[in-house]
CSV table of C-alpha atoms in Angstrom, one decimal:
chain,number,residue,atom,x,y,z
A,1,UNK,CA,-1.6,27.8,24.0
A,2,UNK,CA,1.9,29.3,24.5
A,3,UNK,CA,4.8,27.1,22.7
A,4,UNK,CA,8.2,27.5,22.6
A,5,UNK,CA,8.8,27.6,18.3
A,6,UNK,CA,11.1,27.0,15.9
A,7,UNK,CA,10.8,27.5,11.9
A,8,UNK,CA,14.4,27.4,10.5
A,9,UNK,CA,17.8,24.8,11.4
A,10,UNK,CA,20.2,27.3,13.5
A,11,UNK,CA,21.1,28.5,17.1
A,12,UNK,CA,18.7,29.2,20.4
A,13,UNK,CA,18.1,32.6,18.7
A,14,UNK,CA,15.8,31.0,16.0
A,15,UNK,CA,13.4,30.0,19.1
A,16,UNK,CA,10.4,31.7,19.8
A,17,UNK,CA,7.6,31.6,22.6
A,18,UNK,CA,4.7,32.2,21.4
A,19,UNK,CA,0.8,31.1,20.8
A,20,UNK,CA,-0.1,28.2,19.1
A,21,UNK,CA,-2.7,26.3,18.2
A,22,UNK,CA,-3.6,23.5,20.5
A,23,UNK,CA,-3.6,19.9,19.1
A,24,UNK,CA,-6.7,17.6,18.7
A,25,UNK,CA,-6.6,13.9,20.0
A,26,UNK,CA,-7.1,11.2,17.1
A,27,UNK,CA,-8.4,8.2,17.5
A,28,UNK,CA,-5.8,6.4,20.3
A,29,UNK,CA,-4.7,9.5,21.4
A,30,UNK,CA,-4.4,11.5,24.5
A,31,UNK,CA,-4.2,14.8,25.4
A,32,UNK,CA,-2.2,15.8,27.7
A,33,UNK,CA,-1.6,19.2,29.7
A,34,UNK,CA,1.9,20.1,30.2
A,35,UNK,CA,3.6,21.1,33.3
A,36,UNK,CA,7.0,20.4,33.0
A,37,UNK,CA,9.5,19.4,29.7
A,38,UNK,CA,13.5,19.0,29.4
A,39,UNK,CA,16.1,20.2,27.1
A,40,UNK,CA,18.2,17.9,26.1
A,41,UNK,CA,20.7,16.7,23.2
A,42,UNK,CA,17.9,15.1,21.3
A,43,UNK,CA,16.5,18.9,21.1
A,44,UNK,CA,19.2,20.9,20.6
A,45,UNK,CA,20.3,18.3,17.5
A,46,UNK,CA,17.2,18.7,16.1
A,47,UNK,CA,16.7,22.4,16.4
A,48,UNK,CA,20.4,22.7,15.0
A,49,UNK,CA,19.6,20.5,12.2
A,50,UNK,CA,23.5,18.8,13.3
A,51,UNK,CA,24.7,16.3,12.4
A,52,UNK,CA,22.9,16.4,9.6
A,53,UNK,CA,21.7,12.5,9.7
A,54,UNK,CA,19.3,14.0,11.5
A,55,UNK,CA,17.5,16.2,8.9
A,56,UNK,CA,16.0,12.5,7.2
A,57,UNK,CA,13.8,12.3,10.5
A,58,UNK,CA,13.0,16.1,11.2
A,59,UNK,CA,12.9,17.7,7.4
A,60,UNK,CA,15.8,18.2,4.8
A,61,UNK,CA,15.2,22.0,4.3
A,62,UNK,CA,13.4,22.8,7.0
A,63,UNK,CA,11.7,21.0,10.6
A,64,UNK,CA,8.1,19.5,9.9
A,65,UNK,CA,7.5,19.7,13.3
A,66,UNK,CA,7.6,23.2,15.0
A,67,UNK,CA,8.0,22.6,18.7
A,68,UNK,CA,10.3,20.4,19.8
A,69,UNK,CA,10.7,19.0,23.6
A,70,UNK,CA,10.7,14.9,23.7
A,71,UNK,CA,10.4,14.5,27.1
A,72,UNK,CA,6.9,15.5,29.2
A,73,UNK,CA,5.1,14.9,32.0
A,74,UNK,CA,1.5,16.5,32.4
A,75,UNK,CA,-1.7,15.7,33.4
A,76,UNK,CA,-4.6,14.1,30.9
A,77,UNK,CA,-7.3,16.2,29.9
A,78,UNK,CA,-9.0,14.1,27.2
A,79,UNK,CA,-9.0,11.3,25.1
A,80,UNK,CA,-9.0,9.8,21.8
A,81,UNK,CA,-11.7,7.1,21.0
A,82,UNK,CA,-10.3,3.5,21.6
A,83,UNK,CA,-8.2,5.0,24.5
A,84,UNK,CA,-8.8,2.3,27.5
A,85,UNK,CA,-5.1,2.1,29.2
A,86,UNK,CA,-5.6,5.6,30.2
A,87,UNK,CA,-7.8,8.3,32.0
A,88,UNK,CA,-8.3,11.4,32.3
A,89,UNK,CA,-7.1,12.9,35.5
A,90,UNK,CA,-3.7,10.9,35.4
A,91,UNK,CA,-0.9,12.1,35.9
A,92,UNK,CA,1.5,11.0,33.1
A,93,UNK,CA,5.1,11.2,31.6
A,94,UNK,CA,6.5,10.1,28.1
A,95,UNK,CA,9.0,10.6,25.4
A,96,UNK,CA,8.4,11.3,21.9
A,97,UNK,CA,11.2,11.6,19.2
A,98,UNK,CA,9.7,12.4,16.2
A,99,UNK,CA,6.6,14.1,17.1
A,100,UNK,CA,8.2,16.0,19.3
A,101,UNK,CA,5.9,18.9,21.6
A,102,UNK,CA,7.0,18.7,25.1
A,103,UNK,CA,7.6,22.4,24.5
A,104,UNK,CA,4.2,23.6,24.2
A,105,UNK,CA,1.6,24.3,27.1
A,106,UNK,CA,-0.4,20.7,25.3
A,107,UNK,CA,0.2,17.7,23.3
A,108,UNK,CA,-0.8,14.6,22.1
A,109,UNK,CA,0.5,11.3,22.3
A,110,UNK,CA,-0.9,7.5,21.8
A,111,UNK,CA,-1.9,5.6,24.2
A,112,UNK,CA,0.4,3.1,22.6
A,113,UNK,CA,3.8,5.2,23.2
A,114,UNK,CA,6.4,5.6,25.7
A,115,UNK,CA,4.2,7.3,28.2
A,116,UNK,CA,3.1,5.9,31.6
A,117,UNK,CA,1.6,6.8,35.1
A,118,UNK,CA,4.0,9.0,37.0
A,119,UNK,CA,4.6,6.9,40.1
A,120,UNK,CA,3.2,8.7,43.2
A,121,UNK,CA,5.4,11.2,45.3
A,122,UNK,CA,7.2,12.3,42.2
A,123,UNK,CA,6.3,15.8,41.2
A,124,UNK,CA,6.1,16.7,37.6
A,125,UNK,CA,9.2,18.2,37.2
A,126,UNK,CA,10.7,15.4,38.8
A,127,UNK,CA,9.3,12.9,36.2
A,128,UNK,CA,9.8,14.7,33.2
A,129,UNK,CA,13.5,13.8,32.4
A,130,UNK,CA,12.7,10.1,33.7
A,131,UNK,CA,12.9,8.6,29.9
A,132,UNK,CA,15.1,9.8,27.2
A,133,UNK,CA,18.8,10.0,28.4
A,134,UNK,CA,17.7,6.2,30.7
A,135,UNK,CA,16.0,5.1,27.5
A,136,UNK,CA,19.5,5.7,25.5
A,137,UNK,CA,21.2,4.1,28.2
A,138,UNK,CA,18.8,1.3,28.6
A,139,UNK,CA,19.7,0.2,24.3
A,140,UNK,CA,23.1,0.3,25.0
A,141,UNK,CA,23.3,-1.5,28.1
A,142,UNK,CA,20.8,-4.4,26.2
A,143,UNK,CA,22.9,-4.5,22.9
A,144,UNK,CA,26.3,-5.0,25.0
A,145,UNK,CA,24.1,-7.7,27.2
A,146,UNK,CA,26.1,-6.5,29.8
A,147,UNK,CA,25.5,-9.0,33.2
A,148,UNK,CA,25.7,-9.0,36.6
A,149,UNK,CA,29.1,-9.4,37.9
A,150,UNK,CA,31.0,-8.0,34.8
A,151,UNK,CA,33.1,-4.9,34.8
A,152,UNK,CA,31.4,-1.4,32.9
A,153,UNK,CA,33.5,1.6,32.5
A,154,UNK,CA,31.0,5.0,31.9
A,155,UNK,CA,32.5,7.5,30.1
A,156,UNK,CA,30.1,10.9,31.0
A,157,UNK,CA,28.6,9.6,34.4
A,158,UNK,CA,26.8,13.0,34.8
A,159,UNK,CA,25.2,13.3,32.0
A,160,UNK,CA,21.6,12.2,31.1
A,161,UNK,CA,22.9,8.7,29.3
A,162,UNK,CA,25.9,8.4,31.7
A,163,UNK,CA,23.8,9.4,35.0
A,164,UNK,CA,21.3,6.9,33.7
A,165,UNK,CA,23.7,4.1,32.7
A,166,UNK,CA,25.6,4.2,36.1
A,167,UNK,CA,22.4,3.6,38.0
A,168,UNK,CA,20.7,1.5,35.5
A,169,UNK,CA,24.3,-0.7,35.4
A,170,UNK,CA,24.2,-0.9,39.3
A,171,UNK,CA,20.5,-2.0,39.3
A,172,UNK,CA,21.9,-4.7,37.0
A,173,UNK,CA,24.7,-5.6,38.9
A,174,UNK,CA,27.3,-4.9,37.2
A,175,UNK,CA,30.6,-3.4,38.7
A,176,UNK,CA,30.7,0.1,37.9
A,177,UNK,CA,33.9,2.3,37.3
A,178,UNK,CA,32.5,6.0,36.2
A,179,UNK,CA,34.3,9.5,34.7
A,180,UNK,CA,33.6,12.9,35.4
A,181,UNK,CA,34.9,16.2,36.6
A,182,UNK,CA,36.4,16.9,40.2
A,183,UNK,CA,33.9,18.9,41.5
A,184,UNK,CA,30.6,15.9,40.7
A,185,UNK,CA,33.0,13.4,42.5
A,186,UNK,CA,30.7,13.0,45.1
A,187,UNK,CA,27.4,12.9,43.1
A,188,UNK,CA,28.4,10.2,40.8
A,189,UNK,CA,29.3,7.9,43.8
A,190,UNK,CA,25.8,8.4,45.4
A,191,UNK,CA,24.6,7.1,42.1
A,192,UNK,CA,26.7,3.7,43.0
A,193,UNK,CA,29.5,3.7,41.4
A,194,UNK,CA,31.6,1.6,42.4
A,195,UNK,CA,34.7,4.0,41.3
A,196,UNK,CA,35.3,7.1,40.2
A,197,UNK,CA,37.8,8.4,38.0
A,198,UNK,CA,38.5,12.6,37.7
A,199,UNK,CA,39.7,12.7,34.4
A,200,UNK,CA,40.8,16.6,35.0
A,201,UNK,CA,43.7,14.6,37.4
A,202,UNK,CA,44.2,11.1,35.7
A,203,UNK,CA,43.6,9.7,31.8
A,204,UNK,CA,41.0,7.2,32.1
A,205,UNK,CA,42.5,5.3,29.5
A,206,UNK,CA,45.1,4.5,31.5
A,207,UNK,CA,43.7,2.6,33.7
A,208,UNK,CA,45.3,-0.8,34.4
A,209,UNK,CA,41.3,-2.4,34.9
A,210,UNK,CA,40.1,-4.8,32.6
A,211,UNK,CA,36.5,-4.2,31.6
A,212,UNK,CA,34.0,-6.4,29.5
A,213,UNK,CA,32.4,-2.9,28.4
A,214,UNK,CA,33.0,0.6,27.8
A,215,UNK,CA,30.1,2.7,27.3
A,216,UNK,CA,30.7,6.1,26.4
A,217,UNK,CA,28.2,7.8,27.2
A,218,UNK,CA,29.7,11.5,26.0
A,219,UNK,CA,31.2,10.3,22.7
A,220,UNK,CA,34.3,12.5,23.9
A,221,UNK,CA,36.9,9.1,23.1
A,222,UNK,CA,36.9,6.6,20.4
A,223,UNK,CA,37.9,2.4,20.2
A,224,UNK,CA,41.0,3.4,19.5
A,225,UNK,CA,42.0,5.1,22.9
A,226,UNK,CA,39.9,2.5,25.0
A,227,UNK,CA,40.5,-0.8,23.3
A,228,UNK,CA,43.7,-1.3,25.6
A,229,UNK,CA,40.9,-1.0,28.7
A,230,UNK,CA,38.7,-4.0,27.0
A,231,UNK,CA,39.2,-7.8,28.1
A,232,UNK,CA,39.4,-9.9,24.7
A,233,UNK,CA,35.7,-10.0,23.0
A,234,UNK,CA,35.1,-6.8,25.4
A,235,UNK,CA,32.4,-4.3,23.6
A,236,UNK,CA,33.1,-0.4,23.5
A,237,UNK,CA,29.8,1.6,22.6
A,238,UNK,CA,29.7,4.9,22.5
A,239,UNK,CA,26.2,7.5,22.0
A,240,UNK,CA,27.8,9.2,19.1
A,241,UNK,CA,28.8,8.8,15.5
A,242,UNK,CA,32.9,9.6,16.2
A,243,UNK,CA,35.4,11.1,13.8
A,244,UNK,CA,34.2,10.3,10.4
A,245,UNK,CA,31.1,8.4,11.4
A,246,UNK,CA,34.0,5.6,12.7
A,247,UNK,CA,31.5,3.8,14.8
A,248,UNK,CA,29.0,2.8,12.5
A,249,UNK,CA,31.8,1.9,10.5
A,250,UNK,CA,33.6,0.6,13.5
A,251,UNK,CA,30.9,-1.9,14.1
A,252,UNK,CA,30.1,-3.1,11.0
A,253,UNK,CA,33.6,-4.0,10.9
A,254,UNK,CA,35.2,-5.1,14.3
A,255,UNK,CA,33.1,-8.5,14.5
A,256,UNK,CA,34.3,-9.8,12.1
A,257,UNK,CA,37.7,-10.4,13.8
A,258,UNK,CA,36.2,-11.7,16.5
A,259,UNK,CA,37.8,-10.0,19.4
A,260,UNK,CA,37.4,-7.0,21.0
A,261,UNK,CA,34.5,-5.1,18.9
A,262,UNK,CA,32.4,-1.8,18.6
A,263,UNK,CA,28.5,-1.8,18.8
A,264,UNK,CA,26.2,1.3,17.5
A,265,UNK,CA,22.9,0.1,18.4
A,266,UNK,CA,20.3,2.0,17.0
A,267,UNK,CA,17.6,3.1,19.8
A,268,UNK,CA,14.3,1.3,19.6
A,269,UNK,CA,11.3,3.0,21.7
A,270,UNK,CA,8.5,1.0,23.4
A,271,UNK,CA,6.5,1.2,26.2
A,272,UNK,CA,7.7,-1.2,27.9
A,273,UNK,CA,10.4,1.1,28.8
A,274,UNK,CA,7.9,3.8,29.7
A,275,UNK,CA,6.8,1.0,32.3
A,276,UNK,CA,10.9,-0.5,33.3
A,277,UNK,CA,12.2,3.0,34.2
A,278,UNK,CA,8.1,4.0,36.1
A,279,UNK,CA,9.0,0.7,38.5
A,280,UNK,CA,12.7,1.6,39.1
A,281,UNK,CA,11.3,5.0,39.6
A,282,UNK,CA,8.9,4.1,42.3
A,283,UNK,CA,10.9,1.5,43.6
A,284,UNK,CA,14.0,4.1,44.2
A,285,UNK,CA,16.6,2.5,42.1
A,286,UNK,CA,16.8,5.0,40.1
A,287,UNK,CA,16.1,8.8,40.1
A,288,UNK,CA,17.1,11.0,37.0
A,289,UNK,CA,19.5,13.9,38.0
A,290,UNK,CA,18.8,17.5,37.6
A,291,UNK,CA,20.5,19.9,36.7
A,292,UNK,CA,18.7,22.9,36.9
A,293,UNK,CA,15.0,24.3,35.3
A,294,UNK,CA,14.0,27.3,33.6
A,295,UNK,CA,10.2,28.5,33.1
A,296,UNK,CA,9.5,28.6,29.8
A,297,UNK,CA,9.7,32.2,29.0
A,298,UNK,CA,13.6,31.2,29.2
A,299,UNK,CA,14.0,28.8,27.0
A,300,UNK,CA,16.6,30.7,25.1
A,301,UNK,CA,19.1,30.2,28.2
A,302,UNK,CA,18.2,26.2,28.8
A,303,UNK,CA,19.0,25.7,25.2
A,304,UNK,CA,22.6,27.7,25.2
A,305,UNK,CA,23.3,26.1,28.5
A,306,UNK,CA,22.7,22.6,26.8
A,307,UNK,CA,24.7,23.2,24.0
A,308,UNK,CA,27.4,24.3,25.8
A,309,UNK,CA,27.9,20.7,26.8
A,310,UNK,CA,28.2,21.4,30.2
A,311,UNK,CA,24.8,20.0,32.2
A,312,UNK,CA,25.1,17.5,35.0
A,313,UNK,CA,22.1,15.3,34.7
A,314,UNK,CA,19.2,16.7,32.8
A,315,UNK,CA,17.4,20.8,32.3
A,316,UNK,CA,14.1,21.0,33.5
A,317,UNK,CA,11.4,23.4,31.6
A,318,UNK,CA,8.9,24.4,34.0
A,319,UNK,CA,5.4,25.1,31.3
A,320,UNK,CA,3.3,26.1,34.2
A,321,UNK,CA,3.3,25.9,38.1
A,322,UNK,CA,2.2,22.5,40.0
């Protein structure tokens, strides 16, 4: 099978398309044909080998797992023994974090993971960024136990967390102010934000709202610039480390005076989630946003285009045509 490969920590350069071996189903398993993956920060971490908490989960010296791609959706071809949630001939897509494999023509995944029925109409390159920036979003929205009615301030409402969080929030219904650049304006309200701030023509953090949560969704501020934005016992969580790892620090620390206070939840992944996001999906609450997709042969661009830190939405890999 062609894979897209990676052997050494570094830039896009060190990726390679070439032919691998295709992987055998165990017991639980299934094995699925690939039609379309993402690229996403997830990858481009892990293929960077930065920050280098990372490198516990993917290998100190070098990656134990040679393709990366944590988002899928394909079609089954076979199955492990014991599989009975799943046949083949479904159409299917999933996340995988520390397997990894989206970027390779097949893969395996158990039956047991965050994989789940592609809900009809939805093509597959349309389904494949459905789960890992919503699933992100999904942790931090739980962990805050934000609620309907209260006030949520997105930091990054284009991104794949912060595109994910607005809708996600809104399906909630919870009142939704969102950032992002002049010219996505227009796209982030369709989403349903309630407001939208252009921080290239006002500081978000001065903003005379009250909000029971700030989720930053870019990592791009810190506490200490949106604590004035928070209502007392507000929560500001963010989907990165901060200056100095200050978050993990932050919320190890800020509960314990009781007032306004920083959470760092750590992600958990279960299928249940597969099956939340697969009903909002089908139901039309929520649809993930895309960017723009590359066949695989040009993987090299999708991955300096993500790290740029630039994307709207999510970057589609197309593996093979529909």
């Amino acid at each position: 099978m062609k894979a897209a490969v990676y052997r050494h920590y570094g830039p896009p350069s060190f990726v390679h398309v070439e032919e691998a071996s295709p992987p055998v189903p165990n017991a639980g398993d299934l094995l699925v044909r690939v039609f379309a993956s993402t690229v996403n920060r997830t990858d481009c971490g892990f293929l960077s080998g930065k920050p280098l908490v990372v490198r516990l989960f993917s290998g100190l010296r070098a990656p134990r797992a040679a393709i990366l791609g944590c988002e899928f959706a394909g079609e089954i071809m076979g199955v492990g023994t014991g599989v009975s949630a799943f046949a083949v001939g479904q159409r299917v897509f999933g996340y995988n974090g520390v397997k990894f494999g989206g970027h390779a023509e097949y893969l395996t995944i158990a039956e047991t993971g965050l994989v789940a029925e592609i809900p009809a109409g939805t093509s597959y390159e349309q389904a494949a960024p459905i789960i890992e920036g919503a699933h992100y979003a999904l942790n931090m929205i739980r962990a805050a136990r934000v609620a309907a009615g209260q006030n949520v301030l997105v930091n990054g409402g284009t991104g794949g967390i912060g595109s994910a969080a607005v809708q996600l929030l809104v399906q909630l219904g919870a009142r939704v102010t969102a950032i992002c650049a002049t010219a996505h304006l227009a796209l982030v309200e369709s989403l349903g934000a309630e407001r939208v701030v252009d921080y290239r023509r006002e500081d978000f953090t001065g903003l005379d709202n009250e909000f029971n949560v700030v989720l930053d969704a870019v990592g791009k501020s810190s506490f200490g610039r949106c604590r004035s934005l928070l209502v007392p016992g507000g929560i500001y969580v963010s989907s990165e480390l901060g200056t100095l790892w200050q978050n993990p620090v932050l919320a190890l620390t800020t509960p314990l005076l009781r007032r306004k206070r920083v959470l760092f939840p750590i992600p958990r992944d279960t299928r249940e989630d597969a099956l939340f996001l697969q009903g909002l999906v089908a139901s039309g609450e929520f649809r993930p946003v895309i960017d723009r997709s590359y066949p695989l042969e040009q993987i090299r661009e999708a991955y300096e285009y993500v790290a740029a830190g630039q994307k709207i939405g999510n970057v589609v890999i197309r593996m093979r045509e529909e």
